[in-house]
PDB file of C-alpha atoms in Angstrom:
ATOM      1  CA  UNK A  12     -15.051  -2.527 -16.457  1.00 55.00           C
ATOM      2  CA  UNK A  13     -16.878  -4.909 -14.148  1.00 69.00           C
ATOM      3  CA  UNK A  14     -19.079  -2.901 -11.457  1.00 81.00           C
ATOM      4  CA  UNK A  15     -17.288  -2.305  -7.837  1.00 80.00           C
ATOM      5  CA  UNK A  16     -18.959  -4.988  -5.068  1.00 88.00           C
ATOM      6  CA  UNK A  17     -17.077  -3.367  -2.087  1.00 91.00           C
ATOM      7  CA  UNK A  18     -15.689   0.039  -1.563  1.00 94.00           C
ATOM      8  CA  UNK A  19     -14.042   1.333   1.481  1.00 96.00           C
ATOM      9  CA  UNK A  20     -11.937   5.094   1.881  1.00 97.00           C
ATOM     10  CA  UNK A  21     -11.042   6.441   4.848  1.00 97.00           C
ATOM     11  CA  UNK A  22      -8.370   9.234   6.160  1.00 97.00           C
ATOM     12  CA  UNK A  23      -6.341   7.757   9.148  1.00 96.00           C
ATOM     13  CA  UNK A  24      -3.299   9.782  11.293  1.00 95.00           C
ATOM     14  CA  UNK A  25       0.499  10.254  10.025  1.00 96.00           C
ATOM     15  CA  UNK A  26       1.983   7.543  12.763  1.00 94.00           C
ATOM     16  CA  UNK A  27       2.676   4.049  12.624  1.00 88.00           C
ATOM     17  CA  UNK A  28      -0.336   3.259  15.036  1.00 92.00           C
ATOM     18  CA  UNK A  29      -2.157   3.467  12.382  1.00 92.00           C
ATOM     19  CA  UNK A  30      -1.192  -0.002  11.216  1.00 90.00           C
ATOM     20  CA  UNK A  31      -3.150  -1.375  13.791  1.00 94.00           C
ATOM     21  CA  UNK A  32      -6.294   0.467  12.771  1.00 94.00           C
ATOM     22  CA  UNK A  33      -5.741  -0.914   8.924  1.00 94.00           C
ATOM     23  CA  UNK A  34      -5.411  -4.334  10.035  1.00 94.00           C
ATOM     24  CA  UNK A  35      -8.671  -4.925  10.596  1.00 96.00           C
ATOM     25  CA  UNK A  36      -9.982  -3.527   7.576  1.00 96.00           C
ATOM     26  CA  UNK A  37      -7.769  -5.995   5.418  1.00 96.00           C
ATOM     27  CA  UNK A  38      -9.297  -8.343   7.647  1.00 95.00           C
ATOM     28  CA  UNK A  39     -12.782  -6.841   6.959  1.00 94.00           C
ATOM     29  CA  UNK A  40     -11.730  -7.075   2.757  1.00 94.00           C
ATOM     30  CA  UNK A  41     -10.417 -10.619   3.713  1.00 93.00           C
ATOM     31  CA  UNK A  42     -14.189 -12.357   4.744  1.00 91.00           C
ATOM     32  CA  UNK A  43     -15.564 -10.043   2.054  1.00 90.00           C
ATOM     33  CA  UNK A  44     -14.286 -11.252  -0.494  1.00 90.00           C
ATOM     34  CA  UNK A  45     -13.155 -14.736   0.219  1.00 90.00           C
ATOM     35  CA  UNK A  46      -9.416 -13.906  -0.847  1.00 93.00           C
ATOM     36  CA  UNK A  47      -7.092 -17.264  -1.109  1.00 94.00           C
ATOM     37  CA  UNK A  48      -4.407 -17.381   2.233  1.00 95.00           C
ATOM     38  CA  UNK A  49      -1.765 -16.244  -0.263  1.00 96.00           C
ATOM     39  CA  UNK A  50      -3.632 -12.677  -1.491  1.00 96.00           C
ATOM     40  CA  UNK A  51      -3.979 -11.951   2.076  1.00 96.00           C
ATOM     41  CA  UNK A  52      -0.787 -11.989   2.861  1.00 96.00           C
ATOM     42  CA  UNK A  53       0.121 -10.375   0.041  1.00 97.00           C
ATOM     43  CA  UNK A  54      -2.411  -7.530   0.323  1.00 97.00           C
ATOM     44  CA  UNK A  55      -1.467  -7.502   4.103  1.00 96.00           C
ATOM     45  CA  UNK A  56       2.768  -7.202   3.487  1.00 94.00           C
ATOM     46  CA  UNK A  57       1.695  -4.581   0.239  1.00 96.00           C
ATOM     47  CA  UNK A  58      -0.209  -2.242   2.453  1.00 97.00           C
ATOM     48  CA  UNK A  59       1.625  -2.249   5.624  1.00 95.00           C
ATOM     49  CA  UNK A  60       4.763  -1.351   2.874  1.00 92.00           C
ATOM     50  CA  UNK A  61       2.780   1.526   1.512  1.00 95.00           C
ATOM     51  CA  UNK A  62       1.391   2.652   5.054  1.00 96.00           C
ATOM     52  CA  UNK A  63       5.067   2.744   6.531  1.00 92.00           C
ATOM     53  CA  UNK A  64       6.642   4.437   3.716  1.00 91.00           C
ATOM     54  CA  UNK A  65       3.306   7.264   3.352  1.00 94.00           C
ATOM     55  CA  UNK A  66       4.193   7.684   7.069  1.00 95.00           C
ATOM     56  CA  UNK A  67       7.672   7.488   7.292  1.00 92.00           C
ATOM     57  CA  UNK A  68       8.996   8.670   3.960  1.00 90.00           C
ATOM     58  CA  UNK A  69       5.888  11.038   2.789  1.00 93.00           C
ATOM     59  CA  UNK A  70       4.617  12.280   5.223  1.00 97.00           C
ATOM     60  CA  UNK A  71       7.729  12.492   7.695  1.00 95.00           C
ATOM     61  CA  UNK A  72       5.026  11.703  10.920  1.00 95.00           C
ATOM     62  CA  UNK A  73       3.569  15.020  10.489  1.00 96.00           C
ATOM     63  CA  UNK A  74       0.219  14.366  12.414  1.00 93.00           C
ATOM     64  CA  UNK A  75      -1.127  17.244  10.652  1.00 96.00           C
ATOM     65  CA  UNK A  76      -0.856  15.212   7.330  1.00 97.00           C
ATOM     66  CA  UNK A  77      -3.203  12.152   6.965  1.00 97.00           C
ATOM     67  CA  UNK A  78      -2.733   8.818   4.745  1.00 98.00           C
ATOM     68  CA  UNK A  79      -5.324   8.069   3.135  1.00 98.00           C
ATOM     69  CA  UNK A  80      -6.710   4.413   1.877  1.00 98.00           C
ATOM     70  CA  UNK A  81      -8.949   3.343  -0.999  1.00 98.00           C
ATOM     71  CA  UNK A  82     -10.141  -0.113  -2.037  1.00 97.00           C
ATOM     72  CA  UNK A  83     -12.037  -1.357  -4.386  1.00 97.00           C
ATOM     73  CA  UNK A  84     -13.260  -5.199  -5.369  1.00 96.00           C
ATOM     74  CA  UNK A  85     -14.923  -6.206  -8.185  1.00 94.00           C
ATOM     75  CA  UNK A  86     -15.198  -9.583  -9.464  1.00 91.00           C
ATOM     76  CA  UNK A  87     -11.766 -10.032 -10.635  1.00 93.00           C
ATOM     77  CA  UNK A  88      -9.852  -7.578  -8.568  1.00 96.00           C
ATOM     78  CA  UNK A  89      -8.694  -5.862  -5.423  1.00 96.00           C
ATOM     79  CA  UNK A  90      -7.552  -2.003  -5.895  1.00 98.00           C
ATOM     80  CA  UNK A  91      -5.596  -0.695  -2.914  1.00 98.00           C
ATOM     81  CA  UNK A  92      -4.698   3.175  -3.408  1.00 98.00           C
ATOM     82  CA  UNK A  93      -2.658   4.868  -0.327  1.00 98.00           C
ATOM     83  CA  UNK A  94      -2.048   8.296  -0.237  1.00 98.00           C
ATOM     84  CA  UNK A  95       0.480  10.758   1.542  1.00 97.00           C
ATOM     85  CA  UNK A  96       0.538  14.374   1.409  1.00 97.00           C
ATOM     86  CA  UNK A  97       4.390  14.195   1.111  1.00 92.00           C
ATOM     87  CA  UNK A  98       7.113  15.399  -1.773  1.00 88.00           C
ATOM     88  CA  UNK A  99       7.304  12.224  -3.349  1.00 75.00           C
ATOM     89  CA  UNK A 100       9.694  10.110  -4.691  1.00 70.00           C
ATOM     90  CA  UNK A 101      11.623   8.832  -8.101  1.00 67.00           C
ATOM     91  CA  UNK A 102      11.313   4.516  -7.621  1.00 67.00           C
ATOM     92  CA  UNK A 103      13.917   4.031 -10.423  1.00 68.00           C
ATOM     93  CA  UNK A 104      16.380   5.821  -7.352  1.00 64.00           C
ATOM     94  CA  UNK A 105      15.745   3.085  -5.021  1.00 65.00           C
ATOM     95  CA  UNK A 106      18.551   0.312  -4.901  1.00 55.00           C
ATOM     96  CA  UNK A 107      17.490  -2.616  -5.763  1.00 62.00           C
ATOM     97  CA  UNK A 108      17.473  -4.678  -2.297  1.00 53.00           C
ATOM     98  CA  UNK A 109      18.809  -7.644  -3.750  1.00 57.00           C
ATOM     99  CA  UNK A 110      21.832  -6.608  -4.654  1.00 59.00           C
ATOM    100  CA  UNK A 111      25.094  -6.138  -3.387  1.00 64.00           C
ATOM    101  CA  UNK A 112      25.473  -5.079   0.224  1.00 62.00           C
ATOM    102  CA  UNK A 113      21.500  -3.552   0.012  1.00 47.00           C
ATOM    103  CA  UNK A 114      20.792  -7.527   0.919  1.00 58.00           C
ATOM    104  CA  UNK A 115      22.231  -6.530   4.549  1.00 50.00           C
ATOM    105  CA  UNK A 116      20.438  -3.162   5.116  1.00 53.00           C
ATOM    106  CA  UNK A 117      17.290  -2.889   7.650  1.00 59.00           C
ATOM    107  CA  UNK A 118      15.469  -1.014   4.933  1.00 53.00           C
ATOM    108  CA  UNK A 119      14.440  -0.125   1.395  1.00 53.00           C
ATOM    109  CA  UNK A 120      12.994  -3.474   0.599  1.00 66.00           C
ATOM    110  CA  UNK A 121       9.075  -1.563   0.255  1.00 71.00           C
ATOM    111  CA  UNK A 122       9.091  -0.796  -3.193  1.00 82.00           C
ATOM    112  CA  UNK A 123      10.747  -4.069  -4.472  1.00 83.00           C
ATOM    113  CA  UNK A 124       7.839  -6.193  -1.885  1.00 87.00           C
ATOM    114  CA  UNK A 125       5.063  -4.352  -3.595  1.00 90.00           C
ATOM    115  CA  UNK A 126       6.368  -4.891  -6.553  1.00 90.00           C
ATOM    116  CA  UNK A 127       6.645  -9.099  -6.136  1.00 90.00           C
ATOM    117  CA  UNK A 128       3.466  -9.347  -4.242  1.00 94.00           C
ATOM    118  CA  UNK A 129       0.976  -7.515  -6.477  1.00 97.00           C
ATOM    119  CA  UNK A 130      -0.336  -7.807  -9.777  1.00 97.00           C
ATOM    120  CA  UNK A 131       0.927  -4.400 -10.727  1.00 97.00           C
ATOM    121  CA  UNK A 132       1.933  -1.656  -8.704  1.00 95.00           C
ATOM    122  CA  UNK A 133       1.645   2.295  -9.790  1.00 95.00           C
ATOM    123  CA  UNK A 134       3.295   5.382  -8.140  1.00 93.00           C
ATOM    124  CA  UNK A 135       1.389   8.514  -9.094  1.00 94.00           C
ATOM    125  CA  UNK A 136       3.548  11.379  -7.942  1.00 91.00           C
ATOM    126  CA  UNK A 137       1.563  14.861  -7.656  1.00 90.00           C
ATOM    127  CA  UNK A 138       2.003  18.338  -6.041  1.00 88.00           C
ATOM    128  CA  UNK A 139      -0.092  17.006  -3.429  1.00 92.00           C
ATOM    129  CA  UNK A 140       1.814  13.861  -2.758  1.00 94.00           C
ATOM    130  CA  UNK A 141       2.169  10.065  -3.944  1.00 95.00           C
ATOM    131  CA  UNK A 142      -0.291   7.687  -4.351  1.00 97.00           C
ATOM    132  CA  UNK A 143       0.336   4.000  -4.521  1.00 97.00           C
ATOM    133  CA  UNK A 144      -1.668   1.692  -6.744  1.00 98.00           C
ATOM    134  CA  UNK A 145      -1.824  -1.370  -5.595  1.00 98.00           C
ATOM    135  CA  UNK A 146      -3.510  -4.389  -7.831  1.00 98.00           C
ATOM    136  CA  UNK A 147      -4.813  -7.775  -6.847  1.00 97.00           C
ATOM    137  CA  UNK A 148      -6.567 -10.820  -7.937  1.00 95.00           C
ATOM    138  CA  UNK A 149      -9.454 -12.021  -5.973  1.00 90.00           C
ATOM    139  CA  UNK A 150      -8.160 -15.880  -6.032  1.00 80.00           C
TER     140      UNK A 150
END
């Protein structure tokens, strides 16, 4: 395992504000690392998907719950965790977006974005809530 160049984690609130305040970090990761146009964008759609849902879905805008974000770089990859303190989730339940009349719904298409836009993705579903995985290359 190559040895970690950049590591950020911080705790930020249970609302959708707090999109704005990750922004900037990707942006931070972004000049860091010298990601390619495409894995920012990628990174960027990923983690504002895992932000909404630990928010919305998790940790149902309790403001006493925090998500919490982890990344890592090393010379080949980018590791984005996010955390919620919510019940979790099965991802086999979600419909897949593509199909049927899920193309026309205003939601649900999270999931199934992480999925295309990452390397790999990885739910880890504990008693004290769900943590994404999220896995990029650096190019």
């Amino acid at each position: 395992m190559s040895k970690d160049l950049y590591n950020f984690e911080k705790d930020f609130p249970s609302e959708l504000m707090t999109l704005n305040l990750i922004e900037p970090v990707i942006d931070e990761l972004r000049k860091f690392a010298n990601i390619s146009e495409d894995v920012y964008h990628n990174i960027m759609i990923s983690v504002t998907e895992a932000v909404n849902n630990a928010v919305i879905h998790g940790n149902k805008f309790d403001k006493s719950k925090k998500v919490h974000l982890e990344i890592r770089v090393n010379s080949e990859y980018i590791y984005i965790s996010v955390s919620d303190q919510g019940n979790g989730f099965d991802p086999a339940s979600i419909p897949d977006p593509t199909q049927g009349d899920n193309i026309f719904k205003e939601s649900g298409r999270g999931v199934f974005l992480m999925n295309e836009l990452s390397a790999s993705t990885e739910f880890v579903i504990t008693s004290e809530g769900t943590t994404v995985k999220l896995k990029f290359p650096c190019k």
